[in-house]
């Protein structure tokens, strides 16, 4: 299949909620007529399907983004020893929860005689067949809960992208100004210093009209070429980042093996943000030709992702130590065009990806708004709603202009719910009649408790850091003093 075809499939994978909603209109009788064993049920209506390699590719695309670049700072918040170990632990649990979700979906498809189920429908039917009458009566709440957190997650990703774009473009711009004005006199140096102090929020607002225009493209297939270029640019950027960080690594003994517990929730939020790819698992299996090979594809794909995460996170922290920033791209040199181009390339990839992540919440929320207006106003109403949603993601970025905190907050609030809390609870509800072993119940409760504790502590610590950024203020002050000293030394040297 050519590149454009792959991108069309990628666009389709980004619509799990829309597919679930569309499937609700099919009657149970039609589902009964198409009822097949669990190992075949996802092949219905999708004779061609996607291959093993395509499934693997989509798994990688769905899990690699800005979260990867923020993991070195996450290691700093945990420690050079406990950080990588915790990453492996969270990764294994996340993949296990993906397998749980797939297995529960298979079982519920057989019981409910459905051709396929998405994440929200799986949770809803699990509540319906569960042992508690209170949950059975409120089974529809399961669908709303999952949809709510999926929308929050996707819009959260978009807010992270706004901060990422602003920080990287700001640094590229500042690097350009420094290189341009370095050989100039004292007054020029002073003017350059003033320009470099441009507030990060100004850059966010500059991106706002372009992002609004981008999301006005309602058919994602129109972006297939741009999406392909974005994927290539991000892949090239990662190769360049790796070749830079492996050249000068600090002695691990100079770094703290374990950091205090107050910073660990920030690590948890960032890590679970990075591993939160559970939303694309069922849509991918829905479209796979040979669904019996999906567990293998999932294990291989997530194995590659875990290797990439742990290696970049550990090497990044070893390379930059306590100077590591919210995105490792911000630690790359500002005076070398190759590393400046990395920030530009990755920013281009993230800019295009913004529209793809935006698609799911837009397609859920916009119909609910446009259904209440007359036909002649529907297009205008849709465009206004799209613009307002973009403004909301930008507003969150403006209110929390720190990449690490936005990532940690989104991870703690929504990613922990979708990736760790719901899947084990769904397994207990789905299989309680089949004499679940005490080990399985203990394991599921343990995973859910980890998710809940991560949710509460991660949210608390992140919000506290947002409201009382004492450490940030101190760091910024130190950085400002350092910048002033460097400017002074430059001036003296020029004299």
Coordinates of N, CA and C in Angstrom, one line a residue, residues 320-466:
X320 N 22.2 15.5 30.1 CA 22.0 16.9 30.5 C 21.9 17.1 32.0
X321 N 21.7 16.0 32.8 CA 21.6 16.0 34.2 C 20.5 16.9 34.7
X322 N 20.8 17.7 35.7 CA 19.8 18.6 36.3 C 19.3 19.7 35.4
X323 N 20.0 19.9 34.3 CA 19.7 21.0 33.4 C 18.6 20.6 32.4
X324 N 18.1 19.3 32.4 CA 17.1 18.8 31.5 C 15.9 19.6 31.6
X325 N 15.2 19.9 30.4 CA 14.0 20.7 30.4 C 12.8 19.9 30.0
X326 N 11.7 20.6 29.9 CA 10.4 19.9 29.7 C 10.3 19.1 28.5
X327 N 11.1 19.5 27.4 CA 11.3 18.7 26.2 C 12.8 18.7 25.9
X328 N 13.3 17.5 25.6 CA 14.7 17.4 25.4 C 15.2 18.3 24.2
X329 N 14.3 18.6 23.3 CA 14.7 19.4 22.2 C 15.1 20.8 22.7
X330 N 14.6 21.3 23.8 CA 15.0 22.6 24.4 C 16.4 22.6 24.9
X331 N 17.0 21.4 25.1 CA 18.4 21.3 25.6 C 19.4 21.3 24.4
X332 N 18.9 21.2 23.2 CA 19.8 21.1 22.1 C 20.5 22.5 21.9
X333 N 21.7 22.5 21.3 CA 22.4 23.8 21.1 C 21.6 24.8 20.2
X334 N 21.7 26.1 20.6 CA 21.0 27.1 19.8 C 21.9 27.7 18.7
X335 N 23.1 27.4 18.7 CA 24.1 28.0 17.8 C 24.5 27.1 16.6
X336 N 23.8 25.9 16.6 CA 24.2 25.0 15.5 C 22.9 24.7 14.7
X337 N 22.9 25.0 13.4 CA 21.7 24.9 12.6 C 21.1 23.5 12.5
X338 N 21.9 22.5 12.6 CA 21.4 21.1 12.6 C 20.4 20.9 13.7
X339 N 20.8 21.3 14.9 CA 19.9 21.1 16.1 C 18.8 22.1 16.2
X340 N 19.0 23.2 15.6 CA 17.8 24.1 15.5 C 16.8 23.6 14.5
X341 N 17.3 22.9 13.4 CA 16.4 22.3 12.5 C 15.6 21.1 13.1
X342 N 16.1 20.5 14.1 CA 15.4 19.4 14.8 C 14.1 20.0 15.4
X343 N 14.3 21.2 16.1 CA 13.1 21.8 16.7 C 12.1 22.2 15.7
X344 N 12.6 22.7 14.5 CA 11.6 23.1 13.5 C 10.9 21.9 12.9
X345 N 11.7 20.8 12.6 CA 11.1 19.6 12.0 C 10.1 19.0 13.0
X346 N 10.4 18.9 14.3 CA 9.5 18.2 15.2 C 8.3 19.1 15.5
X347 N 8.5 20.4 15.4 CA 7.4 21.4 15.6 C 6.4 21.3 14.4
X348 N 7.0 21.1 13.2 CA 6.1 20.9 12.1 C 5.3 19.6 12.2
X349 N 5.9 18.6 12.7 CA 5.2 17.3 12.9 C 4.1 17.4 13.9
X350 N 4.4 18.1 15.0 CA 3.4 18.3 16.1 C 2.3 19.2 15.6
X351 N 2.6 20.3 14.8 CA 1.6 21.2 14.3 C 0.5 20.4 13.5
X352 N 1.0 19.5 12.6 CA 0.1 18.7 11.8 C -0.7 17.7 12.7
X353 N 0.0 17.1 13.6 CA -0.6 16.1 14.5 C -1.7 16.8 15.3
X354 N -1.6 18.1 15.6 CA -2.6 18.8 16.3 C -4.0 18.6 15.7
X355 N -4.1 18.7 14.4 CA -5.4 18.5 13.8 C -5.9 17.1 13.9
X356 N -5.0 16.1 13.9 CA -5.5 14.7 14.0 C -6.0 14.4 15.4
X357 N -5.2 14.9 16.4 CA -5.7 14.7 17.8 C -7.0 15.5 18.1
X358 N -7.2 16.6 17.4 CA -8.3 17.4 17.6 C -9.6 16.8 17.0
X359 N -9.4 15.9 16.1 CA -10.5 15.4 15.3 C -11.6 14.7 16.1
X360 N -11.1 13.8 17.0 CA -12.1 13.0 17.8 C -13.0 13.9 18.7
X361 N -12.4 14.7 19.5 CA -13.3 15.6 20.4 C -14.2 16.5 19.5
X362 N -13.7 17.0 18.4 CA -14.5 17.9 17.5 C -15.7 17.1 17.0
X363 N -15.5 15.9 16.5 CA -16.6 15.1 15.9 C -17.6 14.6 16.9
X364 N -17.2 14.6 18.2 CA -18.2 14.3 19.2 C -19.0 15.5 19.7
X365 N -18.3 16.6 19.9 CA -18.9 17.8 20.5 C -19.7 18.6 19.5
X366 N -19.1 18.7 18.3 CA -19.7 19.6 17.3 C -21.2 19.2 16.9
X367 N -21.4 17.9 16.6 CA -22.8 17.5 16.2 C -23.8 17.9 17.3
X368 N -23.4 17.8 18.5 CA -24.3 18.1 19.6 C -24.7 19.6 19.6
X369 N -23.8 20.4 19.1 CA -24.0 21.9 19.1 C -24.8 22.2 17.8
X370 N -24.4 21.7 16.7 CA -25.0 22.1 15.4 C -26.4 21.5 15.3
X371 N -26.8 20.4 16.0 CA -28.1 19.9 15.9 C -29.2 20.8 16.5
X372 N -28.8 21.8 17.2 CA -29.7 22.7 17.8 C -29.9 24.0 17.0
X373 N -29.3 24.1 15.8 CA -29.5 25.3 15.0 C -30.1 25.0 13.7
X374 N -30.6 26.0 13.0 CA -31.2 25.7 11.7 C -30.2 25.3 10.7
X375 N -30.6 24.7 9.6 CA -29.7 24.2 8.6 C -28.8 25.3 8.0
X376 N -29.4 26.4 7.7 CA -28.6 27.5 7.1 C -27.5 28.0 8.0
X377 N -27.6 27.8 9.3 CA -26.6 28.3 10.2 C -25.6 27.2 10.6
X378 N -25.8 26.0 10.2 CA -25.0 24.9 10.7 C -23.5 25.0 10.4
X379 N -23.2 25.4 9.1 CA -21.8 25.6 8.8 C -21.1 26.6 9.6
X380 N -21.8 27.8 9.7 CA -21.2 28.9 10.5 C -21.0 28.4 12.0
X381 N -22.0 27.8 12.5 CA -22.0 27.3 13.9 C -20.9 26.3 14.1
X382 N -20.7 25.4 13.1 CA -19.6 24.4 13.2 C -18.2 25.1 13.2
X383 N -18.0 26.1 12.3 CA -16.7 26.8 12.3 C -16.4 27.6 13.5
X384 N -17.5 28.2 14.1 CA -17.3 28.9 15.3 C -17.0 28.0 16.5
X385 N -17.6 26.8 16.5 CA -17.4 25.8 17.6 C -16.0 25.3 17.4
X386 N -15.5 25.0 16.2 CA -14.2 24.6 16.0 C -13.1 25.6 16.5
X387 N -13.4 26.9 16.2 CA -12.5 27.9 16.6 C -12.5 28.0 18.1
X388 N -13.6 27.9 18.8 CA -13.7 28.1 20.2 C -13.0 26.9 20.9
X389 N -13.1 25.7 20.3 CA -12.4 24.5 20.9 C -10.9 24.7 20.8
X390 N -10.4 25.3 19.7 CA -9.0 25.6 19.6 C -8.5 26.6 20.6
X391 N -9.4 27.7 20.7 CA -9.1 28.7 21.7 C -9.0 28.1 23.1
X392 N -9.9 27.1 23.4 CA -9.9 26.5 24.8 C -8.5 25.8 25.0
X393 N -8.0 25.1 24.0 CA -6.7 24.4 24.2 C -5.6 25.4 24.3
X394 N -5.7 26.5 23.6 CA -4.7 27.6 23.7 C -4.8 28.3 25.1
X395 N -6.0 28.4 25.6 CA -6.2 29.1 26.9 C -5.6 28.3 28.0
X396 N -5.7 26.9 27.9 CA -5.1 26.1 28.9 C -3.6 26.2 28.9
X397 N -3.0 26.3 27.6 CA -1.6 26.5 27.5 C -1.1 27.8 28.0
X398 N -1.9 28.8 27.8 CA -1.6 30.2 28.3 C -1.6 30.2 29.8
X399 N -2.6 29.6 30.4 CA -2.7 29.5 31.9 C -1.6 28.7 32.5
X400 N -1.2 27.6 31.8 CA -0.2 26.7 32.4 C 1.0 26.7 31.3
X401 N 1.8 27.7 31.2 CA 2.8 27.8 30.1 C 4.1 27.0 30.4
X402 N 3.9 25.8 31.1 CA 5.0 24.9 31.4 C 4.7 23.6 30.8
X403 N 5.5 23.1 29.9 CA 5.3 21.9 29.2 C 5.2 20.7 30.1
X404 N 6.2 20.6 31.1 CA 6.2 19.5 32.0 C 5.0 19.4 32.8
X405 N 4.4 20.5 33.3 CA 3.2 20.5 34.1 C 2.0 20.2 33.3
X406 N 1.9 20.7 32.1 CA 0.7 20.3 31.3 C 0.7 18.8 31.0
X407 N 1.8 18.3 30.6 CA 1.9 16.9 30.4 C 1.5 16.0 31.6
X408 N 2.1 16.4 32.7 CA 1.9 15.7 34.0 C 0.4 15.8 34.4
X409 N -0.2 16.9 34.2 CA -1.6 17.1 34.6 C -2.5 16.3 33.8
X410 N -2.4 16.4 32.5 CA -3.2 15.6 31.6 C -3.0 14.1 31.8
X411 N -1.7 13.7 32.1 CA -1.5 12.3 32.3 C -2.1 11.8 33.6
X412 N -2.0 12.6 34.7 CA -2.6 12.2 36.0 C -4.1 12.2 36.0
X413 N -4.7 13.1 35.3 CA -6.2 13.2 35.3 C -6.9 12.2 34.4
X414 N -6.5 12.2 33.2 CA -7.3 11.4 32.2 C -6.6 10.2 31.8
X415 N -5.3 10.2 31.5 CA -4.6 9.1 31.0 C -4.6 7.9 32.1
X416 N -4.4 8.3 33.4 CA -4.4 7.2 34.4 C -5.8 6.6 34.5
X417 N -6.8 7.3 34.2 CA -8.2 6.7 34.3 C -8.4 5.8 33.1
X418 N -8.0 6.2 31.9 CA -8.2 5.3 30.8 C -7.3 4.1 30.7
X419 N -6.0 4.3 31.1 CA -5.0 3.3 30.9 C -4.9 2.4 32.1
X420 N -5.2 2.8 33.3 CA -4.9 2.0 34.5 C -6.2 1.7 35.3
X421 N -7.1 2.6 35.5 CA -8.2 2.4 36.4 C -9.3 1.6 35.8
X422 N -9.8 2.0 34.6 CA -11.0 1.3 34.0 C -10.7 -0.1 33.5
X423 N -9.6 -0.4 32.8 CA -9.5 -1.8 32.3 C -9.6 -2.9 33.4
X424 N -8.8 -2.8 34.5 CA -9.0 -3.9 35.5 C -10.3 -4.0 36.1
X425 N -11.0 -2.9 36.3 CA -12.4 -2.9 36.8 C -13.3 -3.6 35.8
X426 N -13.1 -3.3 34.5 CA -13.9 -3.9 33.5 C -13.7 -5.4 33.5
X427 N -12.5 -5.9 33.7 CA -12.2 -7.3 33.7 C -13.0 -8.0 34.9
X428 N -13.0 -7.4 36.0 CA -13.7 -8.0 37.2 C -15.2 -8.1 36.8
X429 N -15.8 -7.0 36.3 CA -17.2 -7.0 36.0 C -17.6 -8.0 34.9
X430 N -16.7 -8.1 33.9 CA -17.0 -9.0 32.7 C -16.9 -10.5 33.1
X431 N -15.9 -10.9 33.9 CA -15.6 -12.3 34.2 C -16.0 -12.7 35.6
X432 N -16.8 -11.9 36.3 CA -17.1 -12.3 37.7 C -17.8 -13.6 37.8
X433 N -18.6 -14.0 36.7 CA -19.4 -15.2 36.8 C -18.6 -16.4 36.5
X434 N -17.4 -16.2 36.0 CA -16.5 -17.3 35.6 C -15.5 -17.7 36.7
X435 N -15.9 -17.4 37.9 CA -15.0 -17.8 39.0 C -13.6 -17.3 38.9
X436 N -13.5 -16.0 38.9 CA -12.2 -15.4 38.9 C -11.3 -15.8 40.0
X437 N -10.1 -16.1 39.8 CA -9.2 -16.5 40.9 C -8.9 -15.3 41.8
X438 N -8.5 -15.6 43.0 CA -8.2 -14.5 43.9 C -7.0 -13.7 43.4
X439 N -6.1 -14.4 42.7 CA -4.9 -13.7 42.2 C -5.3 -12.7 41.2
X440 N -6.3 -13.0 40.3 CA -6.7 -12.1 39.2 C -7.4 -10.9 39.9
X441 N -8.3 -11.2 40.9 CA -9.0 -10.1 41.6 C -8.0 -9.2 42.3
X442 N -7.0 -9.8 43.0 CA -6.0 -9.0 43.7 C -5.2 -8.2 42.7
X443 N -4.8 -8.8 41.6 CA -4.0 -8.1 40.5 C -4.8 -6.9 40.0
X444 N -6.1 -7.1 39.7 CA -6.9 -6.0 39.1 C -7.1 -4.9 40.1
X445 N -7.4 -5.2 41.3 CA -7.5 -4.2 42.4 C -6.2 -3.4 42.6
X446 N -5.1 -4.2 42.6 CA -3.8 -3.5 42.8 C -3.5 -2.5 41.6
X447 N -3.8 -2.9 40.4 CA -3.6 -2.0 39.3 C -4.5 -0.8 39.4
X448 N -5.8 -1.0 39.7 CA -6.7 0.1 39.8 C -6.3 1.1 40.9
X449 N -5.8 0.5 42.1 CA -5.4 1.3 43.2 C -4.2 2.2 42.8
X450 N -3.2 1.6 42.0 CA -2.1 2.4 41.5 C -2.6 3.5 40.7
X451 N -3.6 3.3 39.8 CA -4.2 4.3 39.0 C -4.8 5.4 39.8
X452 N -5.6 5.0 40.8 CA -6.3 6.0 41.6 C -5.3 6.8 42.4
X453 N -4.3 6.2 43.0 CA -3.3 6.9 43.8 C -2.5 7.9 42.9
X454 N -2.2 7.4 41.7 CA -1.5 8.2 40.7 C -2.3 9.4 40.3
X455 N -3.6 9.1 40.1 CA -4.6 10.2 39.7 C -4.6 11.3 40.8
X456 N -4.8 10.9 42.1 CA -4.9 11.8 43.2 C -3.6 12.6 43.5
X457 N -2.5 11.8 43.7 CA -1.3 12.5 44.0 C -0.7 13.3 42.9
X458 N -0.8 12.7 41.6 CA -0.3 13.5 40.5 C -1.1 14.8 40.2
X459 N -2.4 14.7 40.4 CA -3.2 15.9 40.2 C -2.9 16.9 41.3
X460 N -2.8 16.5 42.5 CA -2.5 17.4 43.7 C -1.1 18.1 43.5
X461 N -0.1 17.3 43.3 CA 1.3 17.8 43.2 C 1.4 18.8 42.0
X462 N 0.7 18.4 40.8 CA 0.8 19.2 39.7 C 0.1 20.6 39.9
X463 N -1.1 20.5 40.5 CA -1.9 21.7 40.7 C -1.1 22.6 41.7
X464 N -0.5 22.0 42.7 CA 0.3 22.7 43.7 C 1.4 23.4 43.0
X465 N 2.1 22.7 42.1 CA 3.2 23.3 41.4 C 2.8 24.4 40.5
X466 N 1.6 24.3 39.9 CA 1.0 25.4 39.1 C 0.7 26.6 39.9

